[in-house]
Short mmCIF file of C-alpha atoms and ligand atoms in Angstrom, two decimals:
data_model
loop_
_atom_site.label_atom_id
_atom_site.label_comp_id
_atom_site.label_asym_id
_atom_site.label_seq_id
_atom_site.Cartn_x
_atom_site.Cartn_y
_atom_site.Cartn_z
CA MET S 711 28.15 123.57 -21.42
CA GLN S 712 28.68 127.20 -20.46
CA GLY S 713 25.60 129.30 -21.22
CA LEU S 714 23.78 126.33 -22.73
CA THR S 715 23.22 123.28 -20.55
CA GLU S 716 22.27 125.44 -17.60
CA VAL S 717 19.32 124.72 -15.34
CA LEU S 718 16.82 126.37 -17.69
CA PHE S 719 17.83 123.97 -20.45
CA ARG S 720 18.10 120.93 -18.19
CA ARG S 721 14.62 121.49 -16.76
CA CYS S 722 13.07 122.07 -20.15
CA TYR S 723 14.82 119.03 -21.60
CA GLU S 724 13.68 116.79 -18.81
CA HIS S 725 10.14 118.12 -19.08
CA CYS S 726 10.02 117.31 -22.81
CA PHE S 727 12.04 114.09 -22.67
CA PRO S 728 11.76 112.48 -19.24
CA ASN S 729 14.46 109.88 -18.48
CA ALA S 730 16.26 110.45 -21.79
CA VAL S 731 19.62 111.32 -20.22
CA GLU S 732 21.24 109.63 -17.27
CA ARG S 733 23.07 112.58 -15.78
CA ALA S 734 24.35 116.04 -16.53
CA VAL S 735 27.50 117.97 -15.71
CA SER S 736 26.80 121.61 -14.88
CA PRO S 737 28.43 124.44 -16.81
CA PHE S 738 31.63 125.28 -14.96
CA LEU S 739 31.70 127.37 -11.81
CA SER S 740 34.86 129.40 -12.16
CA LEU S 741 37.23 130.40 -9.39
CA THR S 742 38.10 133.38 -11.61
CA HIS S 743 41.04 135.55 -10.70
CA GLY S 744 41.56 133.59 -7.54
CA ARG S 745 38.31 134.89 -6.09
CA LEU S 746 35.14 132.98 -5.54
CA SER S 747 32.83 135.81 -6.57
CA ASN S 748 32.22 134.46 -10.04
CA ALA S 749 31.38 131.01 -8.74
CA TRP S 750 28.96 132.38 -6.15
CA ASP S 751 27.10 134.25 -8.91
CA LYS S 752 26.77 131.10 -10.93
CA ILE S 753 26.02 128.77 -8.06
CA GLU S 754 22.33 129.47 -8.59
CA ASP S 755 22.56 127.05 -11.47
CA VAL S 756 23.16 124.13 -9.14
CA LEU S 757 20.98 125.16 -6.19
CA PRO S 758 19.09 122.02 -5.15
CA GLU S 759 15.78 123.89 -5.10
CA ARG S 760 16.25 124.72 -8.78
CA ASN S 761 17.36 121.20 -9.64
CA THR S 762 14.45 119.16 -8.42
CA GLY S 763 14.16 116.98 -11.52
CA SER S 764 15.33 113.42 -11.76
CA ILE S 765 18.48 114.07 -13.83
CA PRO S 766 21.38 113.89 -11.37
CA VAL S 767 23.67 116.88 -11.81
CA VAL S 768 27.40 116.91 -11.15
CA PRO S 769 28.64 120.46 -10.48
CA GLN S 770 31.81 121.36 -12.32
CA ILE S 771 34.61 123.61 -11.05
CA LEU S 772 37.12 125.49 -13.20
CA GLY S 773 40.23 126.85 -11.52
CA ARG S 774 43.42 125.79 -9.83
CA GLU S 775 43.51 127.44 -6.42
CA PRO S 776 43.26 124.55 -3.94
CA ASP S 777 41.80 126.61 -1.08
CA LEU S 778 39.11 128.18 -3.22
CA PHE S 779 38.38 124.84 -4.82
CA LEU S 780 37.89 123.29 -1.40
CA GLN S 781 35.66 126.13 -0.19
CA LEU S 782 33.41 125.75 -3.19
CA ALA S 783 33.44 121.95 -3.10
CA CYS S 784 32.57 122.07 0.58
CA ARG S 785 29.65 124.41 -0.13
CA LEU S 786 28.46 122.05 -2.87
CA GLY S 787 28.78 119.15 -0.43
CA GLU S 788 26.59 121.03 2.06
CA MET S 789 24.06 121.46 -0.72
CA GLY S 790 23.89 117.68 -1.02
CA TYR S 791 26.22 116.96 -3.92
CA SER S 792 28.38 113.88 -3.56
CA GLU S 793 30.66 114.49 -6.56
CA VAL S 794 32.40 117.48 -8.12
CA ASN S 795 34.00 117.55 -11.53
CA TRP S 796 37.26 119.39 -12.20
CA ASN S 797 37.37 121.05 -15.61
CA ILE S 798 40.87 120.82 -17.07
CA GLY S 799 39.65 120.88 -20.63
CA CYS S 800 38.25 124.36 -21.27
CA PRO S 801 40.02 125.71 -24.37
CA MET S 802 39.01 129.39 -24.12
CA ARG S 803 42.14 131.48 -24.52
CA ARG S 804 41.37 133.80 -21.64
CA VAL S 805 40.98 130.75 -19.39
CA ALA S 806 43.84 128.63 -20.73
CA GLY S 807 46.20 131.62 -20.77
CA LYS S 808 45.98 131.63 -16.96
CA ARG S 809 46.82 127.93 -16.76
CA ARG S 810 43.23 127.05 -16.02
CA GLY S 811 41.08 124.61 -17.95
CA SER S 812 43.16 122.98 -20.69
CA GLY S 813 45.88 125.57 -19.98
CA ILE S 814 46.99 123.53 -16.96
CA LEU S 815 47.62 120.37 -18.98
CA PRO S 816 51.28 121.17 -19.88
CA TYR S 817 52.02 121.59 -16.15
CA PRO S 818 51.86 118.20 -14.40
CA ASP S 819 53.19 119.71 -11.16
CA LEU S 820 50.24 122.09 -10.96
CA VAL S 821 47.84 119.20 -11.50
CA ARG S 822 49.54 117.14 -8.82
CA GLY S 823 49.64 120.13 -6.48
CA LEU S 824 45.90 120.63 -6.64
CA LEU S 825 45.05 116.95 -6.33
CA GLU S 826 47.47 116.47 -3.45
CA THR S 827 45.86 119.28 -1.49
CA ILE S 828 42.21 118.76 -2.23
CA VAL S 829 41.67 115.01 -2.49
CA PRO S 830 42.34 114.24 1.21
CA ARG S 831 40.06 117.12 2.23
CA LEU S 832 37.03 116.50 0.09
CA ASP S 833 35.30 115.06 3.09
CA GLY S 834 33.63 112.08 1.48
CA MET S 835 32.84 113.80 -1.81
CA SER S 836 34.23 112.17 -4.90
CA LEU S 837 36.14 113.96 -7.60
CA SER S 838 35.97 113.38 -11.33
CA VAL S 839 37.99 115.08 -14.05
CA LYS S 840 37.09 116.35 -17.51
CA MET S 841 40.10 116.94 -19.73
CA ARG S 842 41.56 117.14 -23.22
CA LEU S 843 44.65 115.40 -24.58
CA GLY S 844 46.74 118.45 -23.90
CA TYR S 845 46.85 122.17 -24.47
CA GLY S 846 49.45 122.60 -27.22
CA GLN S 847 50.54 118.97 -27.68
CA PRO S 848 48.31 115.90 -27.74
CA ASP S 849 50.87 113.84 -25.82
CA GLU S 850 50.70 116.02 -22.71
CA ILE S 851 48.11 113.65 -21.29
CA PHE S 852 50.69 110.87 -20.99
CA ALA S 853 52.69 112.83 -18.40
CA LEU S 854 49.46 113.40 -16.46
CA ILE S 855 48.16 109.84 -16.39
CA PRO S 856 50.57 108.57 -13.68
CA ILE S 857 49.52 111.55 -11.56
CA LEU S 858 45.80 110.98 -12.11
CA ASN S 859 46.36 107.30 -11.32
CA ASP S 860 47.80 108.22 -7.92
CA TYR S 861 44.47 109.62 -6.72
CA PRO S 862 41.01 108.13 -6.31
CA LEU S 863 38.90 109.65 -9.08
CA ALA S 864 35.29 108.78 -9.85
CA SER S 865 35.97 109.05 -13.59
CA VAL S 866 38.10 110.76 -16.20
CA THR S 867 36.27 112.20 -19.20
CA ILE S 868 38.51 112.80 -22.20
CA HIS S 869 37.70 115.00 -25.17
CA PRO S 870 40.45 113.86 -27.52
CA ARG S 871 41.53 117.19 -28.94
CA THR S 872 44.05 119.71 -27.66
CA GLY S 873 42.94 123.00 -26.18
CA ARG S 874 44.64 124.83 -29.03
CA GLN S 875 42.49 122.93 -31.50
CA GLN S 876 39.38 124.31 -29.80
CA TYR S 877 36.65 122.38 -31.63
CA GLY S 878 38.36 122.02 -35.02
CA GLY S 879 40.02 119.03 -36.63
CA GLN S 880 39.32 115.38 -35.96
CA CYS S 881 39.09 113.78 -32.53
CA ASP S 882 42.28 111.76 -32.02
CA LEU S 883 40.84 108.33 -31.33
CA GLU S 884 44.17 106.57 -31.47
CA ARG S 885 45.59 108.65 -28.60
CA PHE S 886 42.30 108.42 -26.75
CA GLY S 887 42.56 104.62 -26.86
CA ARG S 888 46.13 104.63 -25.58
CA ALA S 889 45.30 107.04 -22.77
CA ALA S 890 42.17 105.12 -21.78
CA ALA S 891 44.18 101.90 -21.54
CA LEU S 892 46.70 103.51 -19.18
CA LEU S 893 44.18 105.10 -16.83
CA ARG S 894 43.07 103.03 -13.87
CA HIS S 895 39.87 105.07 -13.50
CA PRO S 896 36.56 104.68 -15.31
CA VAL S 897 37.08 106.53 -18.59
CA VAL S 898 34.35 108.48 -20.36
CA TYR S 899 34.66 109.37 -24.04
CA ASN S 900 33.50 112.81 -25.19
CA GLY S 901 33.61 114.41 -28.63
CA ASP S 902 31.66 114.74 -31.88
CA ILE S 903 28.90 112.24 -31.13
CA ARG S 904 26.14 113.39 -33.46
CA THR S 905 24.38 110.19 -34.47
CA VAL S 906 23.54 106.72 -33.21
CA ALA S 907 26.22 105.41 -35.58
CA ASP S 908 28.88 107.69 -34.03
CA TYR S 909 27.89 106.44 -30.59
CA ARG S 910 27.98 102.79 -31.59
CA ASP S 911 31.33 103.22 -33.34
CA ILE S 912 32.91 104.51 -30.15
CA TRP S 913 31.54 101.62 -28.10
CA ARG S 914 32.68 99.16 -30.75
CA ARG S 915 36.15 100.61 -30.81
CA PHE S 916 36.51 101.08 -27.03
CA PRO S 917 34.33 98.43 -25.38
CA THR S 918 35.99 98.83 -21.98
CA ILE S 919 35.22 102.52 -21.45
CA ALA S 920 32.71 103.37 -18.75
CA ASP S 921 30.49 105.79 -20.64
CA ILE S 922 30.08 108.34 -23.42
CA MET S 923 29.29 111.99 -22.77
CA ILE S 924 27.42 113.99 -25.38
CA GLY S 925 27.82 117.76 -25.57
CA ARG S 926 26.77 119.69 -28.66
CA GLY S 927 25.09 116.62 -30.14
CA ILE S 928 22.10 117.07 -27.86
CA LEU S 929 21.61 120.61 -29.15
CA TYR S 930 22.07 119.62 -32.78
CA ASP S 931 19.60 116.79 -32.28
CA PRO S 932 17.70 116.80 -28.97
CA LEU S 933 16.16 113.46 -29.96
CA LEU S 934 19.54 111.72 -30.09
CA PRO S 935 19.34 110.33 -26.53
CA LEU S 936 15.92 108.85 -27.36
CA ARG S 937 17.30 107.22 -30.48
CA LEU S 938 20.14 105.82 -28.38
CA HIS S 939 17.48 104.16 -26.23
CA GLY S 940 16.16 102.47 -29.38
CA GLU S 941 13.17 104.77 -29.83
CA THR S 942 12.04 106.26 -33.13
CA PRO S 943 10.77 109.64 -31.99
CA GLU S 944 8.57 111.87 -34.15
CA PRO S 945 10.92 114.49 -35.68
CA GLY S 946 8.39 117.20 -34.73
CA ARG S 947 9.27 116.65 -31.07
CA SER S 948 12.55 118.49 -31.46
CA ILE S 949 10.73 121.55 -32.86
CA LEU S 950 8.30 121.33 -29.97
CA PHE S 951 11.26 121.25 -27.62
CA LEU S 952 12.75 124.32 -29.30
CA ARG S 953 9.45 126.17 -28.91
CA THR S 954 9.21 125.18 -25.24
CA LEU S 955 12.78 126.32 -24.65
CA LEU S 956 12.06 129.68 -26.31
CA ASP S 957 8.99 130.13 -24.10
CA ASP S 958 11.04 129.29 -21.02
CA ILE S 959 13.72 131.82 -22.02
CA LEU S 960 11.09 134.52 -22.50
CA THR S 961 9.65 133.81 -19.08
CA ALA S 962 12.91 133.40 -17.18
CA LEU S 963 15.06 136.26 -18.44
CA PRO S 964 14.42 139.78 -17.23
CA THR S 965 15.13 141.97 -20.28
CA ASP S 966 14.60 141.73 -24.02
CA GLN S 967 18.32 142.20 -24.54
CA ALA S 968 19.10 139.20 -22.33
CA ARG S 969 16.39 137.16 -24.05
CA VAL S 970 17.74 137.92 -27.52
CA ARG S 971 21.27 137.08 -26.45
CA LYS S 972 20.22 133.78 -24.92
CA ILE S 973 18.00 132.79 -27.86
CA LYS S 974 20.88 133.43 -30.25
CA GLU S 975 23.29 131.38 -28.12
CA TYR S 976 20.98 128.40 -28.45
CA TRP S 977 20.12 129.10 -32.07
CA CYS S 978 23.83 128.96 -33.02
CA LEU S 979 23.68 125.20 -32.39
CA MET S 980 19.99 124.36 -32.46
CA TRP S 981 19.21 125.67 -35.94
CA HIS S 982 20.46 122.27 -37.12
CA ILE S 983 17.22 120.67 -35.98
CA THR S 984 15.28 122.68 -38.54
CA GLY S 985 17.26 121.22 -41.43
CA VAL S 986 17.41 124.61 -43.20
CA SER S 987 20.63 125.83 -44.78
CA GLU S 988 23.18 127.64 -42.64
CA SER S 989 22.67 130.83 -44.62
CA ALA S 990 18.91 130.73 -43.97
CA ALA S 991 19.56 130.07 -40.28
CA ARG S 992 21.97 133.01 -40.10
CA ALA S 993 19.10 135.43 -40.75
CA VAL S 994 18.13 134.96 -37.10
CA LEU S 995 21.58 136.05 -35.93
CA ARG S 996 21.35 139.28 -37.93
CA THR S 997 18.27 140.50 -36.03
CA SER S 998 18.52 142.80 -33.05
CA SER S 999 15.11 143.34 -31.43
CA LEU S 1000 13.31 140.52 -29.65
CA ASP S 1001 10.35 140.75 -32.03
CA ALA S 1002 12.62 140.49 -35.05
CA THR S 1003 14.51 137.52 -33.60
CA LEU S 1004 11.34 135.63 -32.76
CA SER S 1005 9.71 136.36 -36.08
CA ALA S 1006 12.83 135.25 -38.01
CA ILE S 1007 12.70 131.94 -36.14
CA GLU S 1008 8.95 131.67 -36.66
CA GLN S 1009 9.38 132.17 -40.41
CA ILE S 1010 11.82 129.28 -40.52
CA LEU S 1011 9.56 127.03 -38.45
CA LEU S 1012 6.53 127.91 -40.57
CA SER S 1013 8.47 127.16 -43.74
CA LEU S 1014 9.09 123.64 -42.42
CA HIS S 1015 5.41 123.22 -41.80
CA THR S 1016 4.58 124.36 -45.31
CA GLU S 1017 7.20 122.07 -46.85
CA ALA S 1018 5.88 119.11 -44.88
CA SER S 1019 2.23 119.65 -45.88
C1 LIG E 2167 29.49 126.82 -26.00
C2 LIG E 2167 30.19 125.70 -25.30
C3 LIG E 2167 30.30 125.74 -23.91
C4 LIG E 2167 30.95 124.70 -23.23
N1 LIG E 2167 31.02 124.75 -21.86
C5 LIG E 2167 31.59 123.71 -21.19
C6 LIG E 2167 31.62 123.69 -19.77
O1 LIG E 2167 31.16 124.61 -19.08
N2 LIG E 2167 32.19 122.61 -19.16
C7 LIG E 2167 32.71 121.56 -19.89
O2 LIG E 2167 33.19 120.60 -19.31
N3 LIG E 2167 32.69 121.57 -21.22
C8 LIG E 2167 32.14 122.61 -21.89
N4 LIG E 2167 32.12 122.59 -23.25
C9 LIG E 2167 32.74 121.45 -23.96
C10 LIG E 2167 31.77 120.29 -24.15
O3 LIG E 2167 31.34 119.80 -22.90
C11 LIG E 2167 32.44 119.15 -24.89
O4 LIG E 2167 33.57 118.73 -24.17
C12 LIG E 2167 32.90 119.53 -26.28
O5 LIG E 2167 31.94 120.35 -26.92
C13 LIG E 2167 33.15 118.28 -27.13
O6 LIG E 2167 32.07 117.39 -27.08
P1 LIG E 2167 30.85 117.44 -28.14
O7 LIG E 2167 31.46 117.26 -29.51
O8 LIG E 2167 29.97 116.28 -27.74
O9 LIG E 2167 30.21 118.77 -28.00
C14 LIG E 2167 31.50 123.61 -23.95
C15 LIG E 2167 31.38 123.58 -25.34
C16 LIG E 2167 30.74 124.60 -26.02
C17 LIG E 2167 30.64 124.54 -27.53
#
């Protein structure tokens, strides 16, 4: 996830919870404005020397220019990656408005055009796709399925919302099921998995899917993957993880401004692990200096300690 499941997070997570997750998809590398510059800036995130842990990472590309896609995929191949993931699910308006991410979903010809050009030239690398049901209409996926079925794809991950829905409303499980049944590729479910029960419900309802991908759920509850392995982890381990992540942010980022911004990005989702009310958690977002941000978080963490004792 952009700005969140980057290498800093992945390393910290693996350090705290070895072997808890099977693999990770990188935040997207964007071919913004038809240039590669943006992707080259971000490529640091997937440099092999920074990804030496045991969680396999699949780099993800956002964009629709076949030549640029191939250049970047080729570079990733040289770096040792054997799979790239094409993001056709990003709902951000500035992305979708340019027919990238989920904005390409109403245009089957654009999807076919990219696949037709790149698939034969991927030089042994495999391609997977991460998508939504559509951009404006949830049935757009049904015009895309015959196209996706024409190409060899490693997997198709579906987040069953439209781009326009962003993250609101319910996941459309009925349409997900119909789409999954029509795809000849391994299908991965993604969306709103927060608990072991959510995870089991999806498997129960769709026993033939290949896998389930968890996004925000791991930030809301970093212990969720352990629970899915049948463990009963000490709740304090998620607070320990948060503290380790904060330390890593302080060490890795160069300025206080960057540190505050990054801490707040994580806090927006990770405050859930503290169990405090949203209004109490919001106090952290109202701070501006690094000291104030850290001490607002510390106050919350200390209050948990006091409540527990
Ligand atoms: C802040 C944020 C950044 C995201 N960045 C990406 C991204 O770079 N690539 C991607 O495929 N999905 C990205 N997503 C979407 C998630 O991967 C996932 O599809 C979506 O949140 C639904 O799944 P979830 O309910 O398990 O989070 C992002 C989501 C959020 C909230």
